[in-house]
PDB file of C-alpha atoms in Angstrom:
ATOM      1  CA  UNK D  21     -49.925  14.519 -92.062  1.00 45.00           C
ATOM      2  CA  UNK D  22     -50.291  10.744 -92.168  1.00 44.00           C
ATOM      3  CA  UNK D  23     -51.656  10.964 -95.699  1.00 45.00           C
ATOM      4  CA  UNK D  24     -48.485  12.771 -96.800  1.00 48.00           C
ATOM      5  CA  UNK D  25     -46.313  10.103 -95.158  1.00 42.00           C
ATOM      6  CA  UNK D  26     -48.381   7.406 -96.852  1.00 44.00           C
ATOM      7  CA  UNK D  27     -47.874   9.071-100.239  1.00 44.00           C
ATOM      8  CA  UNK D  28     -44.130   9.260 -99.620  1.00 44.00           C
ATOM      9  CA  UNK D  29     -43.992   5.574 -98.831  1.00 45.00           C
ATOM     10  CA  UNK D  30     -45.951   4.301-101.827  1.00 44.00           C
ATOM     11  CA  UNK D  31     -44.518   6.503-104.571  1.00 46.00           C
ATOM     12  CA  UNK D  32     -41.635   4.943-106.463  1.00 49.00           C
ATOM     13  CA  UNK D  33     -38.215   6.464-105.798  1.00 44.00           C
ATOM     14  CA  UNK D  34     -37.918   7.204-109.507  1.00 46.00           C
ATOM     15  CA  UNK D  35     -40.886   9.550-109.259  1.00 45.00           C
ATOM     16  CA  UNK D  36     -38.963  11.781-106.871  1.00 43.00           C
ATOM     17  CA  UNK D  37     -36.112  11.934-109.297  1.00 46.00           C
ATOM     18  CA  UNK D  38     -38.349  13.221-112.091  1.00 48.00           C
ATOM     19  CA  UNK D  39     -38.373  16.870-113.050  1.00 51.00           C
ATOM     20  CA  UNK D  40     -41.537  18.707-111.996  1.00 50.00           C
ATOM     21  CA  UNK D  41     -43.024  18.642-115.494  1.00 53.00           C
ATOM     22  CA  UNK D  42     -42.397  14.914-115.894  1.00 53.00           C
ATOM     23  CA  UNK D  43     -43.870  14.176-112.438  1.00 49.00           C
ATOM     24  CA  UNK D  44     -47.014  16.155-113.175  1.00 48.00           C
ATOM     25  CA  UNK D  45     -47.517  14.286-116.446  1.00 51.00           C
ATOM     26  CA  UNK D  46     -47.164  10.913-114.669  1.00 51.00           C
ATOM     27  CA  UNK D  47     -50.251  11.336-112.455  1.00 50.00           C
ATOM     28  CA  UNK D  48     -53.859  11.364-113.577  1.00 51.00           C
ATOM     29  CA  UNK D  49     -54.937  14.418-111.622  1.00 48.00           C
ATOM     30  CA  UNK D  50     -53.691  17.992-111.985  1.00 50.00           C
ATOM     31  CA  UNK D  51     -52.603  18.651-108.416  1.00 53.00           C
ATOM     32  CA  UNK D  52     -52.103  16.803-105.120  1.00 51.00           C
ATOM     33  CA  UNK D  53     -54.097  19.613-103.504  1.00 53.00           C
ATOM     34  CA  UNK D  54     -57.117  19.262-105.760  1.00 54.00           C
ATOM     35  CA  UNK D  55     -60.009  17.242-104.303  1.00 56.00           C
ATOM     36  CA  UNK D  56     -61.024  14.177-106.287  1.00 54.00           C
ATOM     37  CA  UNK D  57     -63.610  11.959-104.542  1.00 54.00           C
ATOM     38  CA  UNK D  58     -63.139   9.206-107.111  1.00 57.00           C
ATOM     39  CA  UNK D  59     -59.616   8.492-105.782  1.00 54.00           C
ATOM     40  CA  UNK D  60     -58.959   5.908-103.121  1.00 53.00           C
ATOM     41  CA  UNK D  61     -58.430   7.282 -99.608  1.00 53.00           C
ATOM     42  CA  UNK D  62     -59.115  10.846-100.701  1.00 52.00           C
ATOM     43  CA  UNK D  63     -60.622  13.112 -98.075  1.00 55.00           C
ATOM     44  CA  UNK D  64     -62.381  16.308 -99.115  1.00 57.00           C
ATOM     45  CA  UNK D  65     -64.041  19.171 -97.331  1.00 60.00           C
ATOM     46  CA  UNK D  66     -67.711  19.141 -98.385  1.00 59.00           C
ATOM     47  CA  UNK D  67     -69.344  22.425 -99.231  1.00 64.00           C
ATOM     48  CA  UNK D  68     -72.365  23.040 -96.917  1.00 67.00           C
ATOM     49  CA  UNK D  69     -74.698  23.789 -99.839  1.00 69.00           C
ATOM     50  CA  UNK D  70     -73.584  20.634-101.626  1.00 66.00           C
ATOM     51  CA  UNK D  71     -74.105  18.631 -98.442  1.00 63.00           C
ATOM     52  CA  UNK D  72     -77.654  20.000 -98.143  1.00 66.00           C
ATOM     53  CA  UNK D  73     -78.358  19.051-101.762  1.00 67.00           C
ATOM     54  CA  UNK D  74     -77.114  15.520-101.067  1.00 64.00           C
ATOM     55  CA  UNK D  75     -79.373  15.231 -98.026  1.00 62.00           C
ATOM     56  CA  UNK D  76     -82.369  16.449-100.014  1.00 62.00           C
ATOM     57  CA  UNK D  77     -81.671  13.870-102.716  1.00 70.00           C
ATOM     58  CA  UNK D  78     -81.739  11.142-100.042  1.00 80.00           C
ATOM     59  CA  UNK D  79     -85.086  12.259 -98.551  1.00 84.00           C
ATOM     60  CA  UNK D  80     -88.153  10.054 -98.664  1.00 90.00           C
ATOM     61  CA  UNK D  81     -91.360  11.600-100.052  1.00 91.00           C
ATOM     62  CA  UNK D  82     -92.685  11.960 -96.500  1.00 94.00           C
ATOM     63  CA  UNK D  83     -89.503  13.683 -95.327  1.00 92.00           C
ATOM     64  CA  UNK D  84     -89.630  16.038 -98.307  1.00 92.00           C
ATOM     65  CA  UNK D  85     -93.247  16.912 -97.544  1.00 95.00           C
ATOM     66  CA  UNK D  86     -92.438  17.560 -93.881  1.00 95.00           C
ATOM     67  CA  UNK D  87     -89.500  19.790 -94.827  1.00 93.00           C
ATOM     68  CA  UNK D  88     -91.572  21.813 -97.302  1.00 95.00           C
ATOM     69  CA  UNK D  89     -94.424  22.237 -94.841  1.00 96.00           C
ATOM     70  CA  UNK D  90     -92.045  23.352 -92.104  1.00 97.00           C
ATOM     71  CA  UNK D  91     -90.417  25.816 -94.487  1.00 96.00           C
ATOM     72  CA  UNK D  92     -93.829  27.217 -95.436  1.00 96.00           C
ATOM     73  CA  UNK D  93     -94.886  27.558 -91.808  1.00 96.00           C
ATOM     74  CA  UNK D  94     -91.595  29.234 -90.939  1.00 97.00           C
ATOM     75  CA  UNK D  95     -91.917  31.671 -93.828  1.00 97.00           C
ATOM     76  CA  UNK D  96     -95.535  32.416 -92.946  1.00 97.00           C
ATOM     77  CA  UNK D  97     -94.619  32.999 -89.311  1.00 97.00           C
ATOM     78  CA  UNK D  98     -91.757  35.276 -90.360  1.00 97.00           C
ATOM     79  CA  UNK D  99     -93.907  37.373 -92.691  1.00 97.00           C
ATOM     80  CA  UNK D 100     -96.581  37.698 -90.038  1.00 97.00           C
ATOM     81  CA  UNK D 101     -94.062  38.813 -87.435  1.00 98.00           C
ATOM     82  CA  UNK D 102     -92.589  41.362 -89.829  1.00 97.00           C
ATOM     83  CA  UNK D 103     -96.043  42.654 -90.754  1.00 97.00           C
ATOM     84  CA  UNK D 104     -96.866  43.167 -87.073  1.00 97.00           C
ATOM     85  CA  UNK D 105     -93.569  44.784 -86.117  1.00 97.00           C
ATOM     86  CA  UNK D 106     -93.313  46.831 -89.304  1.00 97.00           C
ATOM     87  CA  UNK D 107     -96.893  47.186 -90.624  1.00 97.00           C
ATOM     88  CA  UNK D 108     -96.043  48.697 -93.965  1.00 97.00           C
ATOM     89  CA  UNK D 109     -98.392  48.081 -96.903  1.00 97.00           C
ATOM     90  CA  UNK D 110     -95.680  45.981 -98.554  1.00 97.00           C
ATOM     91  CA  UNK D 111     -95.113  43.766 -95.508  1.00 97.00           C
ATOM     92  CA  UNK D 112     -98.818  43.250 -94.875  1.00 97.00           C
ATOM     93  CA  UNK D 113     -99.465  42.509 -98.549  1.00 97.00           C
ATOM     94  CA  UNK D 114     -96.621  39.969 -98.533  1.00 97.00           C
ATOM     95  CA  UNK D 115     -98.092  38.228 -95.498  1.00 97.00           C
ATOM     96  CA  UNK D 116    -101.625  38.210 -96.933  1.00 97.00           C
ATOM     97  CA  UNK D 117    -100.360  36.750-100.199  1.00 97.00           C
ATOM     98  CA  UNK D 118     -98.651  33.817 -98.500  1.00 97.00           C
ATOM     99  CA  UNK D 119    -101.581  33.367 -96.133  1.00 97.00           C
ATOM    100  CA  UNK D 120    -103.925  33.108 -99.116  1.00 97.00           C
ATOM    101  CA  UNK D 121    -101.649  30.504-100.666  1.00 96.00           C
ATOM    102  CA  UNK D 122    -101.743  28.483 -97.444  1.00 97.00           C
ATOM    103  CA  UNK D 123    -105.535  28.706 -97.287  1.00 97.00           C
ATOM    104  CA  UNK D 124    -105.775  27.556-100.901  1.00 97.00           C
ATOM    105  CA  UNK D 125    -103.614  24.523-100.096  1.00 96.00           C
ATOM    106  CA  UNK D 126    -105.850  23.753 -97.107  1.00 96.00           C
ATOM    107  CA  UNK D 127    -108.958  24.099 -99.277  1.00 96.00           C
ATOM    108  CA  UNK D 128    -107.615  21.657-101.850  1.00 96.00           C
ATOM    109  CA  UNK D 129    -106.688  19.198 -99.085  1.00 97.00           C
ATOM    110  CA  UNK D 130    -110.164  19.463 -97.556  1.00 96.00           C
ATOM    111  CA  UNK D 131    -111.886  19.019-100.919  1.00 96.00           C
ATOM    112  CA  UNK D 132    -109.819  15.950-101.856  1.00 96.00           C
ATOM    113  CA  UNK D 133    -110.392  14.551 -98.341  1.00 95.00           C
ATOM    114  CA  UNK D 134    -114.191  14.615 -98.720  1.00 93.00           C
ATOM    115  CA  UNK D 135    -114.014  13.164-102.242  1.00 95.00           C
ATOM    116  CA  UNK D 136    -111.973  10.232-100.930  1.00 95.00           C
ATOM    117  CA  UNK D 137    -114.458   9.682 -98.087  1.00 92.00           C
ATOM    118  CA  UNK D 138    -117.396   9.724-100.501  1.00 90.00           C
ATOM    119  CA  UNK D 139    -115.762   7.182-102.799  1.00 92.00           C
ATOM    120  CA  UNK D 140    -114.161   4.915-100.166  1.00 93.00           C
ATOM    121  CA  UNK D 141    -116.769   3.491 -97.773  1.00 90.00           C
ATOM    122  CA  UNK D 142    -114.224   1.709 -95.570  1.00 90.00           C
ATOM    123  CA  UNK D 143    -112.723   5.096 -94.671  1.00 92.00           C
ATOM    124  CA  UNK D 144    -116.062   6.712 -93.864  1.00 90.00           C
ATOM    125  CA  UNK D 145    -116.031   7.227 -90.074  1.00 85.00           C
ATOM    126  CA  UNK D 146    -119.663   8.382 -90.155  1.00 83.00           C
ATOM    127  CA  UNK D 147    -120.859   4.885 -91.039  1.00 83.00           C
ATOM    128  CA  UNK D 148    -120.243   3.924 -87.405  1.00 79.00           C
ATOM    129  CA  UNK D 149    -120.511   7.386 -85.873  1.00 77.00           C
ATOM    130  CA  UNK D 150    -123.131   9.373 -87.841  1.00 80.00           C
ATOM    131  CA  UNK D 151    -123.466  13.136 -87.428  1.00 80.00           C
ATOM    132  CA  UNK D 152    -126.484  14.061 -89.552  1.00 83.00           C
ATOM    133  CA  UNK D 153    -129.831  14.067 -87.748  1.00 85.00           C
ATOM    134  CA  UNK D 154    -131.528  11.242 -89.686  1.00 83.00           C
ATOM    135  CA  UNK D 155    -128.661   8.770 -89.294  1.00 82.00           C
ATOM    136  CA  UNK D 156    -127.999   9.922 -85.728  1.00 80.00           C
ATOM    137  CA  UNK D 157    -131.570   9.107 -84.729  1.00 85.00           C
ATOM    138  CA  UNK D 158    -131.244   5.594 -86.164  1.00 86.00           C
ATOM    139  CA  UNK D 159    -127.892   5.163 -84.426  1.00 80.00           C
ATOM    140  CA  UNK D 160    -129.377   6.166 -81.072  1.00 85.00           C
ATOM    141  CA  UNK D 161    -132.264   3.729 -81.456  1.00 88.00           C
ATOM    142  CA  UNK D 162    -129.927   0.895 -82.442  1.00 89.00           C
ATOM    143  CA  UNK D 163    -127.628   1.649 -79.523  1.00 87.00           C
ATOM    144  CA  UNK D 164    -130.540   1.778 -77.117  1.00 89.00           C
ATOM    145  CA  UNK D 165    -131.689  -1.677 -78.237  1.00 91.00           C
ATOM    146  CA  UNK D 166    -128.146  -3.029 -77.774  1.00 91.00           C
ATOM    147  CA  UNK D 167    -127.955  -1.547 -74.267  1.00 92.00           C
ATOM    148  CA  UNK D 168    -131.243  -3.091 -73.204  1.00 90.00           C
ATOM    149  CA  UNK D 169    -130.162  -6.423 -74.663  1.00 93.00           C
ATOM    150  CA  UNK D 170    -126.998  -6.194 -72.558  1.00 93.00           C
ATOM    151  CA  UNK D 171    -129.026  -5.778 -69.368  1.00 91.00           C
ATOM    152  CA  UNK D 172    -131.167  -8.763 -70.320  1.00 91.00           C
ATOM    153  CA  UNK D 173    -128.082 -10.861 -70.989  1.00 92.00           C
ATOM    154  CA  UNK D 174    -126.122 -10.052 -67.819  1.00 92.00           C
ATOM    155  CA  UNK D 175    -128.872  -9.735 -65.219  1.00 90.00           C
ATOM    156  CA  UNK D 176    -128.488 -13.332 -64.024  1.00 91.00           C
ATOM    157  CA  UNK D 177    -124.731 -13.023 -63.519  1.00 93.00           C
ATOM    158  CA  UNK D 178    -124.218  -9.392 -62.520  1.00 95.00           C
ATOM    159  CA  UNK D 179    -125.658  -7.054 -59.917  1.00 95.00           C
ATOM    160  CA  UNK D 180    -125.090  -3.446 -58.885  1.00 96.00           C
ATOM    161  CA  UNK D 181    -123.582  -2.748 -55.457  1.00 95.00           C
ATOM    162  CA  UNK D 182    -124.908   0.607 -54.238  1.00 96.00           C
ATOM    163  CA  UNK D 183    -122.832   2.190 -51.458  1.00 96.00           C
ATOM    164  CA  UNK D 184    -124.611   4.998 -49.608  1.00 96.00           C
ATOM    165  CA  UNK D 185    -125.170   6.927 -46.377  1.00 94.00           C
ATOM    166  CA  UNK D 186    -128.583   7.871 -45.110  1.00 92.00           C
ATOM    167  CA  UNK D 187    -127.664  11.553 -44.592  1.00 93.00           C
ATOM    168  CA  UNK D 188    -126.456  11.943 -48.208  1.00 95.00           C
ATOM    169  CA  UNK D 189    -129.100  13.751 -50.352  1.00 95.00           C
ATOM    170  CA  UNK D 190    -127.467  12.520 -53.557  1.00 96.00           C
ATOM    171  CA  UNK D 191    -127.745   8.952 -52.276  1.00 96.00           C
ATOM    172  CA  UNK D 192    -131.504   9.382 -51.878  1.00 96.00           C
ATOM    173  CA  UNK D 193    -131.791  10.583 -55.483  1.00 96.00           C
ATOM    174  CA  UNK D 194    -129.569   7.774 -56.796  1.00 96.00           C
ATOM    175  CA  UNK D 195    -131.606   5.216 -54.860  1.00 96.00           C
ATOM    176  CA  UNK D 196    -134.668   6.183 -56.899  1.00 96.00           C
ATOM    177  CA  UNK D 197    -132.769   5.731 -60.165  1.00 96.00           C
ATOM    178  CA  UNK D 198    -131.375   2.350 -59.171  1.00 96.00           C
ATOM    179  CA  UNK D 199    -134.748   1.199 -57.949  1.00 96.00           C
ATOM    180  CA  UNK D 200    -136.224   2.049 -61.355  1.00 95.00           C
ATOM    181  CA  UNK D 201    -133.476   0.178 -63.223  1.00 95.00           C
ATOM    182  CA  UNK D 202    -133.959  -2.868 -61.037  1.00 94.00           C
ATOM    183  CA  UNK D 203    -137.708  -2.864 -61.557  1.00 93.00           C
ATOM    184  CA  UNK D 204    -137.615  -2.121 -65.312  1.00 93.00           C
ATOM    185  CA  UNK D 205    -134.780  -4.417 -66.364  1.00 92.00           C
ATOM    186  CA  UNK D 206    -134.637  -7.096 -63.702  1.00 92.00           C
ATOM    187  CA  UNK D 207    -131.055  -6.429 -62.614  1.00 93.00           C
ATOM    188  CA  UNK D 208    -130.393  -6.984 -58.904  1.00 94.00           C
ATOM    189  CA  UNK D 209    -129.382  -4.040 -56.724  1.00 96.00           C
ATOM    190  CA  UNK D 210    -127.275  -4.719 -53.611  1.00 95.00           C
ATOM    191  CA  UNK D 211    -127.627  -1.659 -51.333  1.00 96.00           C
ATOM    192  CA  UNK D 212    -124.754  -1.330 -48.835  1.00 95.00           C
ATOM    193  CA  UNK D 213    -125.109   1.175 -45.978  1.00 94.00           C
ATOM    194  CA  UNK D 214    -121.937   2.778 -44.648  1.00 94.00           C
ATOM    195  CA  UNK D 215    -123.614   4.364 -41.603  1.00 91.00           C
ATOM    196  CA  UNK D 216    -125.926   1.556 -40.575  1.00 89.00           C
ATOM    197  CA  UNK D 217    -129.121   3.287 -41.695  1.00 92.00           C
ATOM    198  CA  UNK D 218    -131.488   2.474 -44.545  1.00 92.00           C
ATOM    199  CA  UNK D 219    -133.212   4.364 -47.376  1.00 95.00           C
ATOM    200  CA  UNK D 220    -136.928   4.390 -48.241  1.00 94.00           C
ATOM    201  CA  UNK D 221    -136.329   2.412 -51.450  1.00 95.00           C
ATOM    202  CA  UNK D 222    -134.110  -0.076 -49.613  1.00 95.00           C
ATOM    203  CA  UNK D 223    -135.354  -0.558 -46.044  1.00 93.00           C
ATOM    204  CA  UNK D 224    -133.463  -3.845 -45.758  1.00 92.00           C
ATOM    205  CA  UNK D 225    -130.094  -2.517 -46.926  1.00 93.00           C
ATOM    206  CA  UNK D 226    -127.074  -4.540 -45.884  1.00 92.00           C
ATOM    207  CA  UNK D 227    -124.556  -3.158 -43.432  1.00 92.00           C
ATOM    208  CA  UNK D 228    -121.016  -2.779 -44.715  1.00 91.00           C
ATOM    209  CA  UNK D 229    -118.929  -5.808 -43.714  1.00 88.00           C
ATOM    210  CA  UNK D 230    -115.601  -4.513 -45.000  1.00 89.00           C
ATOM    211  CA  UNK D 231    -116.418  -4.611 -48.709  1.00 88.00           C
ATOM    212  CA  UNK D 232    -116.286  -0.802 -48.947  1.00 91.00           C
ATOM    213  CA  UNK D 233    -112.743  -0.791 -47.580  1.00 89.00           C
ATOM    214  CA  UNK D 234    -111.750  -3.661 -49.865  1.00 88.00           C
ATOM    215  CA  UNK D 235    -113.030  -1.810 -52.944  1.00 87.00           C
ATOM    216  CA  UNK D 236    -111.720   1.548 -51.740  1.00 88.00           C
ATOM    217  CA  UNK D 237    -114.968   3.465 -51.321  1.00 91.00           C
ATOM    218  CA  UNK D 238    -114.239   7.054 -50.271  1.00 87.00           C
ATOM    219  CA  UNK D 239    -117.266   8.913 -51.669  1.00 91.00           C
ATOM    220  CA  UNK D 240    -120.971   8.161 -51.858  1.00 93.00           C
ATOM    221  CA  UNK D 241    -123.112   7.420 -53.695  1.00 95.00           C
ATOM    222  CA  UNK D 242    -120.911   4.865 -55.467  1.00 95.00           C
ATOM    223  CA  UNK D 243    -122.091   2.181 -57.869  1.00 96.00           C
ATOM    224  CA  UNK D 244    -120.091  -0.956 -58.635  1.00 95.00           C
ATOM    225  CA  UNK D 245    -121.031  -3.780 -60.987  1.00 95.00           C
ATOM    226  CA  UNK D 246    -120.260  -7.166 -59.457  1.00 93.00           C
ATOM    227  CA  UNK D 247    -120.353 -10.685 -60.867  1.00 92.00           C
ATOM    228  CA  UNK D 248    -122.071 -13.038 -58.431  1.00 86.00           C
ATOM    229  CA  UNK D 249    -120.239 -16.108 -59.774  1.00 88.00           C
ATOM    230  CA  UNK D 250    -116.579 -15.156 -60.266  1.00 89.00           C
ATOM    231  CA  UNK D 251    -116.580 -12.084 -57.964  1.00 87.00           C
ATOM    232  CA  UNK D 252    -115.367  -9.698 -60.648  1.00 90.00           C
ATOM    233  CA  UNK D 253    -115.782  -6.008 -59.787  1.00 91.00           C
ATOM    234  CA  UNK D 254    -116.386  -3.249 -62.359  1.00 93.00           C
ATOM    235  CA  UNK D 255    -116.759   0.316 -60.980  1.00 93.00           C
ATOM    236  CA  UNK D 256    -119.579   2.236 -62.710  1.00 95.00           C
ATOM    237  CA  UNK D 257    -119.066   5.661 -61.172  1.00 94.00           C
ATOM    238  CA  UNK D 258    -119.959   7.933 -58.280  1.00 94.00           C
ATOM    239  CA  UNK D 259    -122.363  10.807 -57.734  1.00 94.00           C
ATOM    240  CA  UNK D 260    -125.749  11.277 -59.351  1.00 96.00           C
ATOM    241  CA  UNK D 261    -125.997   9.423 -62.668  1.00 95.00           C
ATOM    242  CA  UNK D 262    -129.111   9.265 -64.835  1.00 95.00           C
ATOM    243  CA  UNK D 263    -130.683   5.904 -65.558  1.00 94.00           C
ATOM    244  CA  UNK D 264    -129.861   6.155 -69.260  1.00 93.00           C
ATOM    245  CA  UNK D 265    -126.210   6.991 -68.609  1.00 95.00           C
ATOM    246  CA  UNK D 266    -125.871   4.199 -66.074  1.00 95.00           C
ATOM    247  CA  UNK D 267    -127.333   1.700 -68.548  1.00 94.00           C
ATOM    248  CA  UNK D 268    -124.920   2.997 -71.201  1.00 93.00           C
ATOM    249  CA  UNK D 269    -121.954   2.508 -68.865  1.00 94.00           C
ATOM    250  CA  UNK D 270    -123.007  -1.041 -68.092  1.00 94.00           C
ATOM    251  CA  UNK D 271    -123.241  -1.805 -71.810  1.00 93.00           C
ATOM    252  CA  UNK D 272    -119.888  -0.199 -72.647  1.00 92.00           C
ATOM    253  CA  UNK D 273    -117.985  -1.835 -69.766  1.00 92.00           C
ATOM    254  CA  UNK D 274    -119.378  -5.324 -70.273  1.00 91.00           C
ATOM    255  CA  UNK D 275    -120.037  -5.612 -74.005  1.00 90.00           C
ATOM    256  CA  UNK D 276    -117.559  -3.443 -75.919  1.00 88.00           C
ATOM    257  CA  UNK D 277    -113.813  -3.098 -76.380  1.00 87.00           C
ATOM    258  CA  UNK D 278    -112.006   0.221 -75.748  1.00 87.00           C
ATOM    259  CA  UNK D 279    -112.520   2.529 -78.721  1.00 78.00           C
ATOM    260  CA  UNK D 280    -115.183   0.367 -80.340  1.00 76.00           C
ATOM    261  CA  UNK D 281    -118.163   2.620 -79.658  1.00 71.00           C
ATOM    262  CA  UNK D 282    -116.428   5.895 -78.897  1.00 63.00           C
TER     263      UNK D 282
END
């Protein structure tokens, strides 16, 4: 409505006095009702299909790829559903055909992926995390050396607090493991008894003086790495842990960044 009023206001009075044929010849478009987007202040209803084409033209390559993949997945899902609900030879053949096309696309992707890995060393994840037996054996040996080096480096600054109870069978087993680590690698073990009793490996265990409550010990056995100089506390875990796993945890928690060796 306001557009019509605007037109009435801006058209010269002489235009209204013209015969219809003369008025039509004085404008540069055939009809006031015909949409012309090149005109100033012209509003048009956009056809849905044309709008979709415009959106597609504005897509980035990534957006186009996402749209095509979603369309393929939707079509594949639809053909599969139809083949299950109406298992005619035609429907099943249609589903198999599109499924084969999808598998071919996946095969090409997988093949190009491995070619890129072969030819681009910086993208080869297996250089740091090998999977074949020969490289894996070397990786394990190298890691083992690094773990032992970590124990040698930290043993003067860190010790393991071992919280236990004398009636806990798992504590007795863990005491043997910790005793071995202390003897083999020179790291100090601080046994802390929560029930006032000792263990064969640690007859002179210390009685808990509130440290368990401060740390939040609720289960035993519990092992905590502690720095004797700055009082830092690093929980290592609870329950029965093998010597090798405990050494690995010490190395990871004191010498690596998150994600570095995982």
